[in-house]
Tab-separated table of C-alpha atoms in Angstrom:
chain	number	residue	atom	x	y	z
A	1	MET	CA	0.000	0.000	0.000
A	2	VAL	CA	1.323	3.446	-0.927
A	3	ASP	CA	2.179	5.631	2.045
A	4	TRP	CA	0.690	9.013	1.115
A	5	ASN	CA	2.721	10.704	3.842
A	6	ARG	CA	5.898	10.029	1.830
A	7	LYS	CA	5.572	13.024	-0.444
A	8	PHE	CA	8.423	14.476	-2.496
A	9	ARG	CA	9.070	16.851	0.403
A	10	SER	CA	10.122	13.941	2.604
A	11	GLU	CA	12.677	12.802	0.004
A	12	TYR	CA	13.915	16.347	-0.497
A	13	ASP	CA	14.426	16.801	3.247
A	14	ALA	CA	16.200	13.438	3.544
A	15	ALA	CA	18.697	14.516	0.874
A	16	ARG	CA	19.194	17.910	2.558
A	17	ARG	CA	20.079	16.217	5.845
A	18	VAL	CA	22.641	13.966	4.159
A	19	LEU	CA	24.270	16.784	2.186
A	20	ALA	CA	24.647	18.897	5.307
A	21	SER	CA	27.535	16.608	6.300
A	22	ALA	CA	29.900	17.204	3.379
A	23	ALA	CA	32.845	15.774	5.322
A	24	ALA	CA	31.313	12.295	5.064
A	25	PHE	CA	31.756	12.279	1.277
A	26	GLU	CA	34.975	11.559	-0.632
A	27	PRO	CA	37.390	14.481	0.010
A	28	GLY	CA	37.693	15.504	-3.621
A	29	TRP	CA	33.886	15.802	-3.819
A	30	GLN	CA	33.374	17.851	-0.691
A	31	PRO	CA	33.360	21.312	-2.382
A	32	THR	CA	30.696	20.093	-4.808
A	33	ILE	CA	28.671	18.576	-1.970
A	34	ALA	CA	28.795	21.884	-0.108
A	35	GLN	CA	27.392	23.631	-3.179
A	36	LEU	CA	24.673	20.995	-3.575
A	37	ALA	CA	23.688	21.617	0.034
A	38	LEU	CA	23.309	25.322	-0.731
A	39	LEU	CA	21.214	24.488	-3.806
A	40	MET	CA	18.643	22.802	-1.574
A	41	GLY	CA	17.050	25.633	0.373
A	42	ARG	CA	14.529	25.134	3.152
A	43	ASP	CA	11.571	25.728	0.813
A	44	GLY	CA	12.972	24.446	-2.482
A	45	PHE	CA	15.786	24.543	-4.991
A	46	ASP	CA	17.711	27.793	-5.604
A	47	VAL	CA	17.809	28.768	-9.290
A	48	ALA	CA	20.960	30.817	-8.735
A	49	ARG	CA	22.856	27.647	-7.772
A	50	ALA	CA	21.489	25.342	-10.494
A	51	ASP	CA	24.845	25.060	-12.287
A	52	VAL	CA	26.112	22.741	-9.568
A	53	LEU	CA	23.831	20.028	-11.005
A	54	ASP	CA	25.825	20.124	-14.237
A	55	ASP	CA	28.982	19.922	-12.124
A	56	LEU	CA	27.578	16.855	-10.363
A	57	ARG	CA	26.877	15.101	-13.657
A	58	ARG	CA	30.269	16.061	-15.065
A	59	ARG	CA	32.253	14.999	-11.996
A	60	ALA	CA	30.445	11.656	-11.835
A	61	THR	CA	32.242	10.577	-15.018
A	62	GLN	CA	35.602	12.123	-14.136
A	63	GLY	CA	38.314	9.845	-12.801
A	64	THR	CA	41.064	10.736	-10.365
A	65	ASP	CA	43.167	11.841	-13.337
A	66	THR	CA	42.104	12.900	-16.834
A	67	THR	CA	40.359	9.628	-17.636
A	68	ARG	CA	36.611	9.084	-17.809
A	69	VAL	CA	34.879	6.588	-15.575
A	70	ASP	CA	31.460	4.999	-15.580
A	71	GLU	CA	28.976	7.302	-13.851
A	72	ALA	CA	27.917	4.639	-11.357
A	73	ASP	CA	31.540	4.127	-10.288
A	74	GLY	CA	32.022	7.878	-9.995
A	75	LEU	CA	28.999	8.260	-7.723
A	76	LEU	CA	30.070	5.256	-5.661
A	77	ARG	CA	33.424	6.905	-5.062
A	78	ALA	CA	31.780	10.230	-4.256
A	79	SER	CA	29.548	8.555	-1.668
A	80	ALA	CA	32.510	6.938	0.101
A	81	THR	CA	30.745	3.587	-0.134
A	82	ALA	CA	33.745	1.271	0.151
A	83	GLY	CA	33.169	-1.247	2.914
A	84	GLU	CA	34.409	-4.564	4.177
A	85	GLY	CA	33.341	-7.634	2.240
A	86	GLY	CA	31.616	-5.585	-0.450
A	87	LEU	CA	28.972	-4.341	1.994
A	88	VAL	CA	27.679	-0.759	2.048
A	89	ALA	CA	26.928	0.909	5.374
A	90	GLU	CA	23.531	2.502	5.916
A	91	ASP	CA	24.905	6.049	6.007
A	92	ALA	CA	26.814	5.479	2.738
A	93	ARG	CA	23.614	4.228	1.107
A	94	ALA	CA	21.905	7.452	2.162
A	95	ARG	CA	24.720	9.490	0.584
A	96	ALA	CA	24.418	7.550	-2.681
A	97	ALA	CA	20.629	8.035	-2.649
A	98	ALA	CA	20.958	11.806	-2.239
A	99	LEU	CA	23.367	12.048	-5.167
A	100	LYS	CA	21.166	9.811	-7.315
A	101	LEU	CA	18.153	12.044	-6.629
A	102	LEU	CA	20.029	15.182	-7.643
A	103	ARG	CA	21.574	13.479	-10.667
A	104	HIS	CA	18.048	13.389	-12.130
A	105	VAL	CA	16.926	16.909	-11.215
A	106	HIS	CA	16.781	19.306	-14.171
A	107	LEU	CA	16.145	23.032	-14.343
A	108	GLU	CA	13.943	23.878	-17.333
A	109	VAL	CA	13.043	27.247	-18.916
A	110	ARG	CA	15.438	29.235	-16.789
A	111	ALA	CA	14.900	33.011	-16.991
A	112	GLY	CA	16.631	35.079	-14.336
A	113	SER	CA	15.397	33.899	-10.941
A	114	ARG	CA	12.543	31.963	-12.555
A	115	GLY	CA	12.696	28.305	-13.446
A	116	VAL	CA	10.852	24.999	-13.352
A	117	TRP	CA	12.481	21.986	-11.739
A	118	VAL	CA	11.727	18.577	-13.259
A	119	VAL	CA	12.639	15.466	-11.274
A	120	ALA	CA	12.976	12.542	-13.686
A	121	LEU	CA	14.106	9.546	-11.657
A	122	PRO	CA	14.945	6.442	-13.708
A	123	VAL	CA	12.041	4.291	-14.858
A	124	ALA	CA	13.547	1.303	-13.041
A	125	PHE	CA	12.924	2.967	-9.670
A	126	THR	CA	9.738	2.014	-7.849
A	127	ASP	CA	10.398	4.107	-4.745
A	128	TRP	CA	12.142	7.314	-3.728
A	129	PRO	CA	15.932	6.821	-3.747
A	130	SER	CA	16.321	6.969	0.048
A	131	ALA	CA	14.009	3.956	0.434
A	132	GLN	CA	15.225	2.048	-2.604
A	133	PHE	CA	18.886	2.372	-1.634
A	134	ALA	CA	18.083	1.375	1.947
A	135	ASP	CA	16.425	-1.806	0.665
A	136	GLU	CA	18.566	-2.759	-2.332
A	137	ALA	CA	22.030	-1.231	-1.885
A	138	ALA	CA	23.379	-3.214	1.038
A	139	THR	CA	26.148	-4.475	-1.253
A	140	LEU	CA	28.406	-2.595	-3.662
A	141	ALA	CA	26.841	-4.560	-6.517
A	142	GLY	CA	23.347	-3.494	-5.478
A	143	ALA	CA	24.372	0.139	-5.023
A	144	ARG	CA	26.146	0.170	-8.359
A	145	GLN	CA	23.136	-1.291	-10.156
A	146	LEU	CA	20.859	1.469	-8.826
A	147	LEU	CA	23.384	4.178	-9.658
A	148	ALA	CA	23.757	2.805	-13.182
A	149	GLU	CA	20.057	3.154	-14.023
A	150	SER	CA	19.897	5.983	-16.559
A	151	ARG	CA	16.660	5.901	-18.597
A	152	GLU	CA	14.678	8.740	-17.105
A	153	HIS	CA	10.928	8.807	-16.492
A	154	PHE	CA	10.627	12.119	-18.402
A	155	ASP	CA	12.872	12.261	-21.441
A	156	ALA	CA	14.471	15.484	-22.683
A	157	ALA	CA	11.537	16.369	-24.953
A	158	GLN	CA	8.974	15.773	-22.200
A	159	ARG	CA	10.978	17.877	-19.752
A	160	ARG	CA	11.051	20.677	-22.315
A	161	TRP	CA	7.276	20.396	-22.837
A	162	LEU	CA	6.690	20.510	-19.081
A	163	GLY	CA	8.874	23.582	-18.735
A	164	THR	CA	7.090	25.280	-21.628
A	165	ALA	CA	3.685	24.423	-20.129
A	166	ALA	CA	4.676	26.004	-16.825
A	167	LEU	CA	5.982	29.117	-18.557
A	168	GLN	CA	2.876	29.364	-20.725
A	169	GLY	CA	0.752	28.823	-17.624
A	170	LEU	CA	2.479	31.769	-16.007
A	171	GLY	CA	1.534	33.864	-19.051
A	172	TRP	CA	-2.098	32.738	-18.835
A	173	CYS	CA	-2.261	33.569	-15.136
A	174	GLN	CA	-0.611	36.959	-15.627
A	175	ARG	CA	-3.170	37.750	-18.306
A	176	ALA	CA	-5.976	36.600	-15.991
A	177	ALA	CA	-4.623	38.946	-13.313
A	178	MET	CA	-4.741	41.821	-15.802
A	179	VAL	CA	-8.345	41.031	-16.758
A	180	LEU	CA	-9.301	40.846	-13.096
A	181	ALA	CA	-7.687	44.231	-12.455
A	182	ASP	CA	-10.009	45.634	-15.130
A	183	ALA	CA	-12.960	43.872	-13.505
A	184	ARG	CA	-12.214	45.693	-10.234
A	185	ARG	CA	-12.152	49.134	-11.796
A	186	ALA	CA	-14.538	51.682	-10.341
A	187	ARG	CA	-17.753	52.290	-12.267
A	188	GLY	CA	-17.224	54.808	-15.028
A	189	SER	CA	-13.486	54.099	-15.219
A	190	ALA	CA	-12.405	52.567	-18.554
A	191	ARG	CA	-15.950	51.327	-18.932
A	192	ALA	CA	-15.415	49.083	-21.966
A	193	GLU	CA	-12.491	47.245	-20.374
A	194	ARG	CA	-14.364	46.895	-17.088
A	195	GLU	CA	-17.492	45.467	-18.687
A	196	HIS	CA	-15.541	43.070	-20.906
A	197	ALA	CA	-13.589	41.772	-17.916
A	198	ARG	CA	-16.683	41.347	-15.749
A	199	ALA	CA	-18.428	39.541	-18.612
A	200	LEU	CA	-15.556	37.037	-18.731
A	201	VAL	CA	-15.867	36.396	-15.011
A	202	ARG	CA	-19.632	35.918	-15.392
A	203	CYS	CA	-19.133	33.430	-18.237
A	204	TRP	CA	-16.980	31.101	-16.169
A	205	PHE	CA	-18.165	31.662	-12.605
A	206	ALA	CA	-21.574	33.336	-12.197
A	207	GLU	CA	-24.979	31.807	-12.849
A	208	ALA	CA	-27.605	33.886	-14.641
A	209	GLY	CA	-29.043	36.580	-12.416
A	210	ALA	CA	-26.097	36.696	-10.009
A	211	SER	CA	-25.850	40.160	-8.480
A	212	GLU	CA	-23.028	42.643	-8.887
A	213	ALA	CA	-22.163	42.035	-5.233
A	214	VAL	CA	-21.758	38.304	-5.923
A	215	LEU	CA	-19.586	39.151	-8.911
A	216	ASP	CA	-17.427	41.458	-6.775
A	217	THR	CA	-16.875	38.614	-4.300
A	218	LEU	CA	-15.890	36.246	-7.106
A	219	VAL	CA	-13.486	38.790	-8.556
A	220	ALA	CA	-11.847	39.382	-5.175
A	221	THR	CA	-11.281	35.636	-4.692
A	222	LEU	CA	-9.835	35.262	-8.185
A	223	VAL	CA	-7.569	38.299	-7.773
A	224	ARG	CA	-6.007	36.813	-4.646
A	225	GLY	CA	-5.695	33.374	-6.194
A	226	PHE	CA	-4.076	34.339	-9.476
A	227	LYS	CA	-1.744	36.751	-7.700
A	228	ASP	CA	-0.556	33.856	-5.525
A	229	ILE	CA	-0.152	31.485	-8.499
A	230	VAL	CA	1.943	34.050	-10.391
A	231	ALA	CA	4.074	34.601	-7.289
A	232	ALA	CA	4.607	30.842	-6.887
A	233	LEU	CA	5.820	30.467	-10.475
A	234	ASN	CA	8.025	33.546	-10.233
A	235	ARG	CA	9.812	32.228	-7.138
A	236	GLY	CA	11.595	29.597	-9.202
A	237	ARG	CA	10.882	26.729	-6.780
A	238	PHE	CA	8.112	24.950	-8.681
A	239	VAL	CA	8.832	21.199	-8.920
A	240	ILE	CA	7.307	18.690	-11.333
A	241	THR	CA	7.846	15.000	-10.655
A	242	ASP	CA	5.853	11.813	-10.635
A	243	TRP	CA	4.946	10.029	-7.413
A	244	VAL	CA	7.656	7.394	-7.737
A	245	PRO	CA	6.252	4.886	-5.185
A	246	LEU	CA	3.085	4.696	-7.294
A	247	ARG	CA	4.973	3.124	-10.192
A	248	GLY	CA	4.571	-0.282	-8.623
A	249	ALA	CA	1.006	0.285	-7.402
A	250	ARG	CA	-1.692	-2.317	-7.886
A	251	GLY	CA	-5.460	-2.322	-7.605
A	252	GLN	CA	-7.333	0.874	-6.771
A	253	GLU	CA	-4.145	2.861	-6.090
A	254	ALA	CA	-2.967	2.171	-9.632
A	255	GLU	CA	-5.782	4.436	-10.831
A	256	PHE	CA	-3.605	7.391	-9.840
A	257	LEU	CA	-1.052	6.233	-12.416
A	258	ARG	CA	-3.680	6.748	-15.107
A	259	THR	CA	-4.551	10.305	-14.084
A	260	GLU	CA	-3.078	13.383	-15.729
A	261	ALA	CA	-1.641	14.956	-12.585
A	262	PHE	CA	-2.385	15.728	-8.960
A	263	ALA	CA	-1.202	18.046	-6.199
A	264	PHE	CA	-1.841	18.504	-2.489
A	265	ARG	CA	-4.256	21.317	-1.745
A	266	ALA	CA	-3.324	24.591	-0.128
A	267	ARG	CA	0.414	23.834	-0.024
A	268	SER	CA	-0.078	21.135	2.587
A	269	GLU	CA	3.174	19.522	1.392
A	270	GLY	CA	5.191	22.606	2.316
A	271	MET	CA	6.668	22.848	-1.191
A	272	ASP	CA	5.268	23.762	-4.617
A	273	VAL	CA	5.065	20.310	-6.224
A	274	VAL	CA	2.826	18.876	-8.941
A	275	TYR	CA	2.858	15.138	-9.652
A	276	VAL	CA	2.524	14.350	-13.372
A	277	GLU	CA	1.238	10.874	-14.122
A	278	GLY	CA	0.494	8.538	-17.015
A	279	ALA	CA	-2.301	10.336	-18.889
A	280	PHE	CA	-0.651	13.761	-18.880
A	281	PHE	CA	0.786	13.564	-22.397
A	282	ASP	CA	-2.146	11.579	-23.840
A	283	ASP	CA	-4.636	13.264	-26.170
A	284	LEU	CA	-7.612	11.484	-24.672
A	285	ALA	CA	-10.877	11.269	-26.548
A	286	GLY	CA	-13.179	13.994	-25.287
A	287	ASN	CA	-10.454	16.382	-24.140
A	288	VAL	CA	-11.412	19.962	-24.962
A	289	LEU	CA	-7.774	20.964	-25.532
A	290	ARG	CA	-4.906	19.088	-27.138
A	291	GLY	CA	-1.122	18.962	-26.894
A	292	GLN	CA	0.778	21.869	-25.384
A	293	ALA	CA	-2.405	23.852	-24.638
A	294	ASN	CA	-3.820	20.930	-22.665
A	295	TRP	CA	-0.563	20.393	-20.770
A	296	THR	CA	-0.652	24.067	-19.792
A	297	ARG	CA	-4.301	23.737	-18.753
A	298	ILE	CA	-3.445	20.768	-16.541
A	299	LEU	CA	-0.663	22.632	-14.749
A	300	VAL	CA	-2.820	25.724	-14.148
A	301	HIS	CA	-5.581	23.408	-12.887
A	302	GLU	CA	-3.151	21.740	-10.467
A	303	LEU	CA	-1.602	25.040	-9.398
A	304	SER	CA	-5.046	26.260	-8.410
A	305	HIS	CA	-5.300	23.191	-6.136
A	306	LEU	CA	-1.811	23.674	-4.793
A	307	VAL	CA	-1.840	27.417	-4.197
A	308	CYS	CA	-5.516	28.371	-3.900
A	309	GLY	CA	-7.029	25.240	-2.365
A	310	THR	CA	-9.517	24.559	-5.171
A	311	HIS	CA	-11.251	21.206	-5.578
A	312	ASP	CA	-12.304	18.872	-8.368
A	313	VAL	CA	-15.970	19.536	-7.684
A	314	ASN	CA	-18.290	16.578	-8.083
A	315	ASP	CA	-21.898	17.431	-7.324
A	316	GLY	CA	-23.222	14.225	-8.823
A	317	GLN	CA	-21.312	15.091	-11.969
A	318	ALA	CA	-17.567	15.515	-12.382
A	319	ARG	CA	-17.022	19.189	-13.154
A	320	TYR	CA	-14.379	18.952	-15.850
A	321	ALA	CA	-14.594	20.945	-19.076
A	322	TRP	CA	-15.281	17.880	-21.209
A	323	ALA	CA	-18.536	17.437	-19.243
A	324	GLY	CA	-19.424	21.148	-19.313
A	325	ILE	CA	-18.530	23.710	-16.664
A	326	GLY	CA	-20.787	26.586	-17.666
A	327	PRO	CA	-22.370	28.091	-14.530
A	328	HIS	CA	-26.138	27.787	-14.064
A	329	SER	CA	-28.669	27.311	-11.276
A	330	GLY	CA	-27.620	23.680	-10.813
A	331	TYR	CA	-23.944	24.620	-10.817
A	332	PRO	CA	-23.831	28.041	-9.140
A	333	SER	CA	-20.981	30.407	-8.281
A	334	THR	CA	-20.522	28.771	-4.880
A	335	ALA	CA	-19.383	25.657	-6.767
A	336	THR	CA	-17.650	27.171	-9.803
A	337	ILE	CA	-15.317	29.292	-7.684
A	338	ARG	CA	-14.122	26.122	-5.938
A	339	ASN	CA	-13.609	24.138	-9.147
A	340	ALA	CA	-10.086	23.902	-10.589
A	341	ASP	CA	-11.107	23.472	-14.232
A	342	ASN	CA	-13.128	26.700	-14.117
A	343	TRP	CA	-9.983	28.510	-12.972
A	344	ALA	CA	-7.843	26.915	-15.685
A	345	PHE	CA	-10.254	27.596	-18.546
A	346	PHE	CA	-10.889	31.138	-17.336
A	347	ALA	CA	-7.119	31.761	-17.470
A	348	ALA	CA	-6.936	30.235	-20.963
A	349	ASP	CA	-9.833	32.412	-22.123
A	350	CYS	CA	-8.239	35.557	-20.675
A	351	ALA	CA	-5.079	34.714	-22.628
A	352	GLY	CA	-6.974	34.149	-25.883
A	353	ALA	CA	-5.915	30.501	-25.909
A	354	LEU	CA	-9.375	29.053	-26.684
A	355	THR	CA	-10.999	28.710	-30.071
A	356	PRO	CA	-14.714	29.599	-30.249
A	357	GLY	CA	-15.531	25.894	-30.459
A	358	GLN	CA	-13.421	24.990	-27.423
A	359	ARG	CA	-14.984	27.816	-25.444
A	360	GLU	CA	-18.490	26.731	-26.389
A	361	THR	CA	-17.788	23.098	-25.471
A	362	ALA	CA	-16.337	23.973	-22.062
A	363	LEU	CA	-19.179	26.397	-21.232
A	364	ARG	CA	-21.947	23.877	-21.819
A	365	LYS	CA	-24.487	23.952	-19.003
A	366	THR	CA	-25.040	20.409	-17.827
């Protein structure tokens, strides 16, 4: 059974604790370890120190002289794993696990202090490295086998698409914030812009006949939410990974492997993390959006869960765009404002990312 308390944050913190003791690593690696420790801040990775990840990957194949070595052997040496009888001590396994985690962390779409971190642990892993090394790396052969695994869960193209989706999502949310600023204008001020913006909010969130006071409340909630999403993406700590222990799930828990993505509401994990799963890159029949636009929609949807505490509302009907999320008396503003897909499609509409047909399909009243 999957332990849902073992979020990415727990693995991140385990690696931080190990890296804090640089002196335990091979002497020649200790300066790099010290820099890796600085990379891992209390609340997430530091974009300004991302270059040390390239140094880690480079050093792992660098021998004691000018020769190249196998990466697994390089990381074994770095972890100071040598032990009697080919056995690896528990603390050395933890060091190897921390390095293996960071070996598969990538910074995508870097722009100044902004960036998206993609964790792409090898497909052979069925648990976070700290647990897998504890269980399977008691010998040098076992440790080396884990360190040698190289085929990553997200390949280079997928990592690029994820980074682009996050960057595009930031653009959508910034545009939504601009529309909402117009919606808050005082009466008589830039009237055309104000009315257009308020009409957009009504389309996605307010049932027919909702009062101006109700609309003002909706706008205020959306202003706060999109401001917080933009701030989260601008901090440069946003992490995309999959939930690695789910890879070996069976039965009902395996259903999560077939979802697009999920996140923990209202930052309950203590880090900005979205878990991308098996259906994320699939163009499923019935999806309103396709390809890059849909990947962006998914991330904005999940960010609204993560940052704003939205839900996947199900009031007897799953409130996803493919089923229709147009507000009406049976699906009023008290529900739409809590529903993540309404937030995501509103942002897409504000950014001009929807065709008339896509907009009409999503706004069906069902």
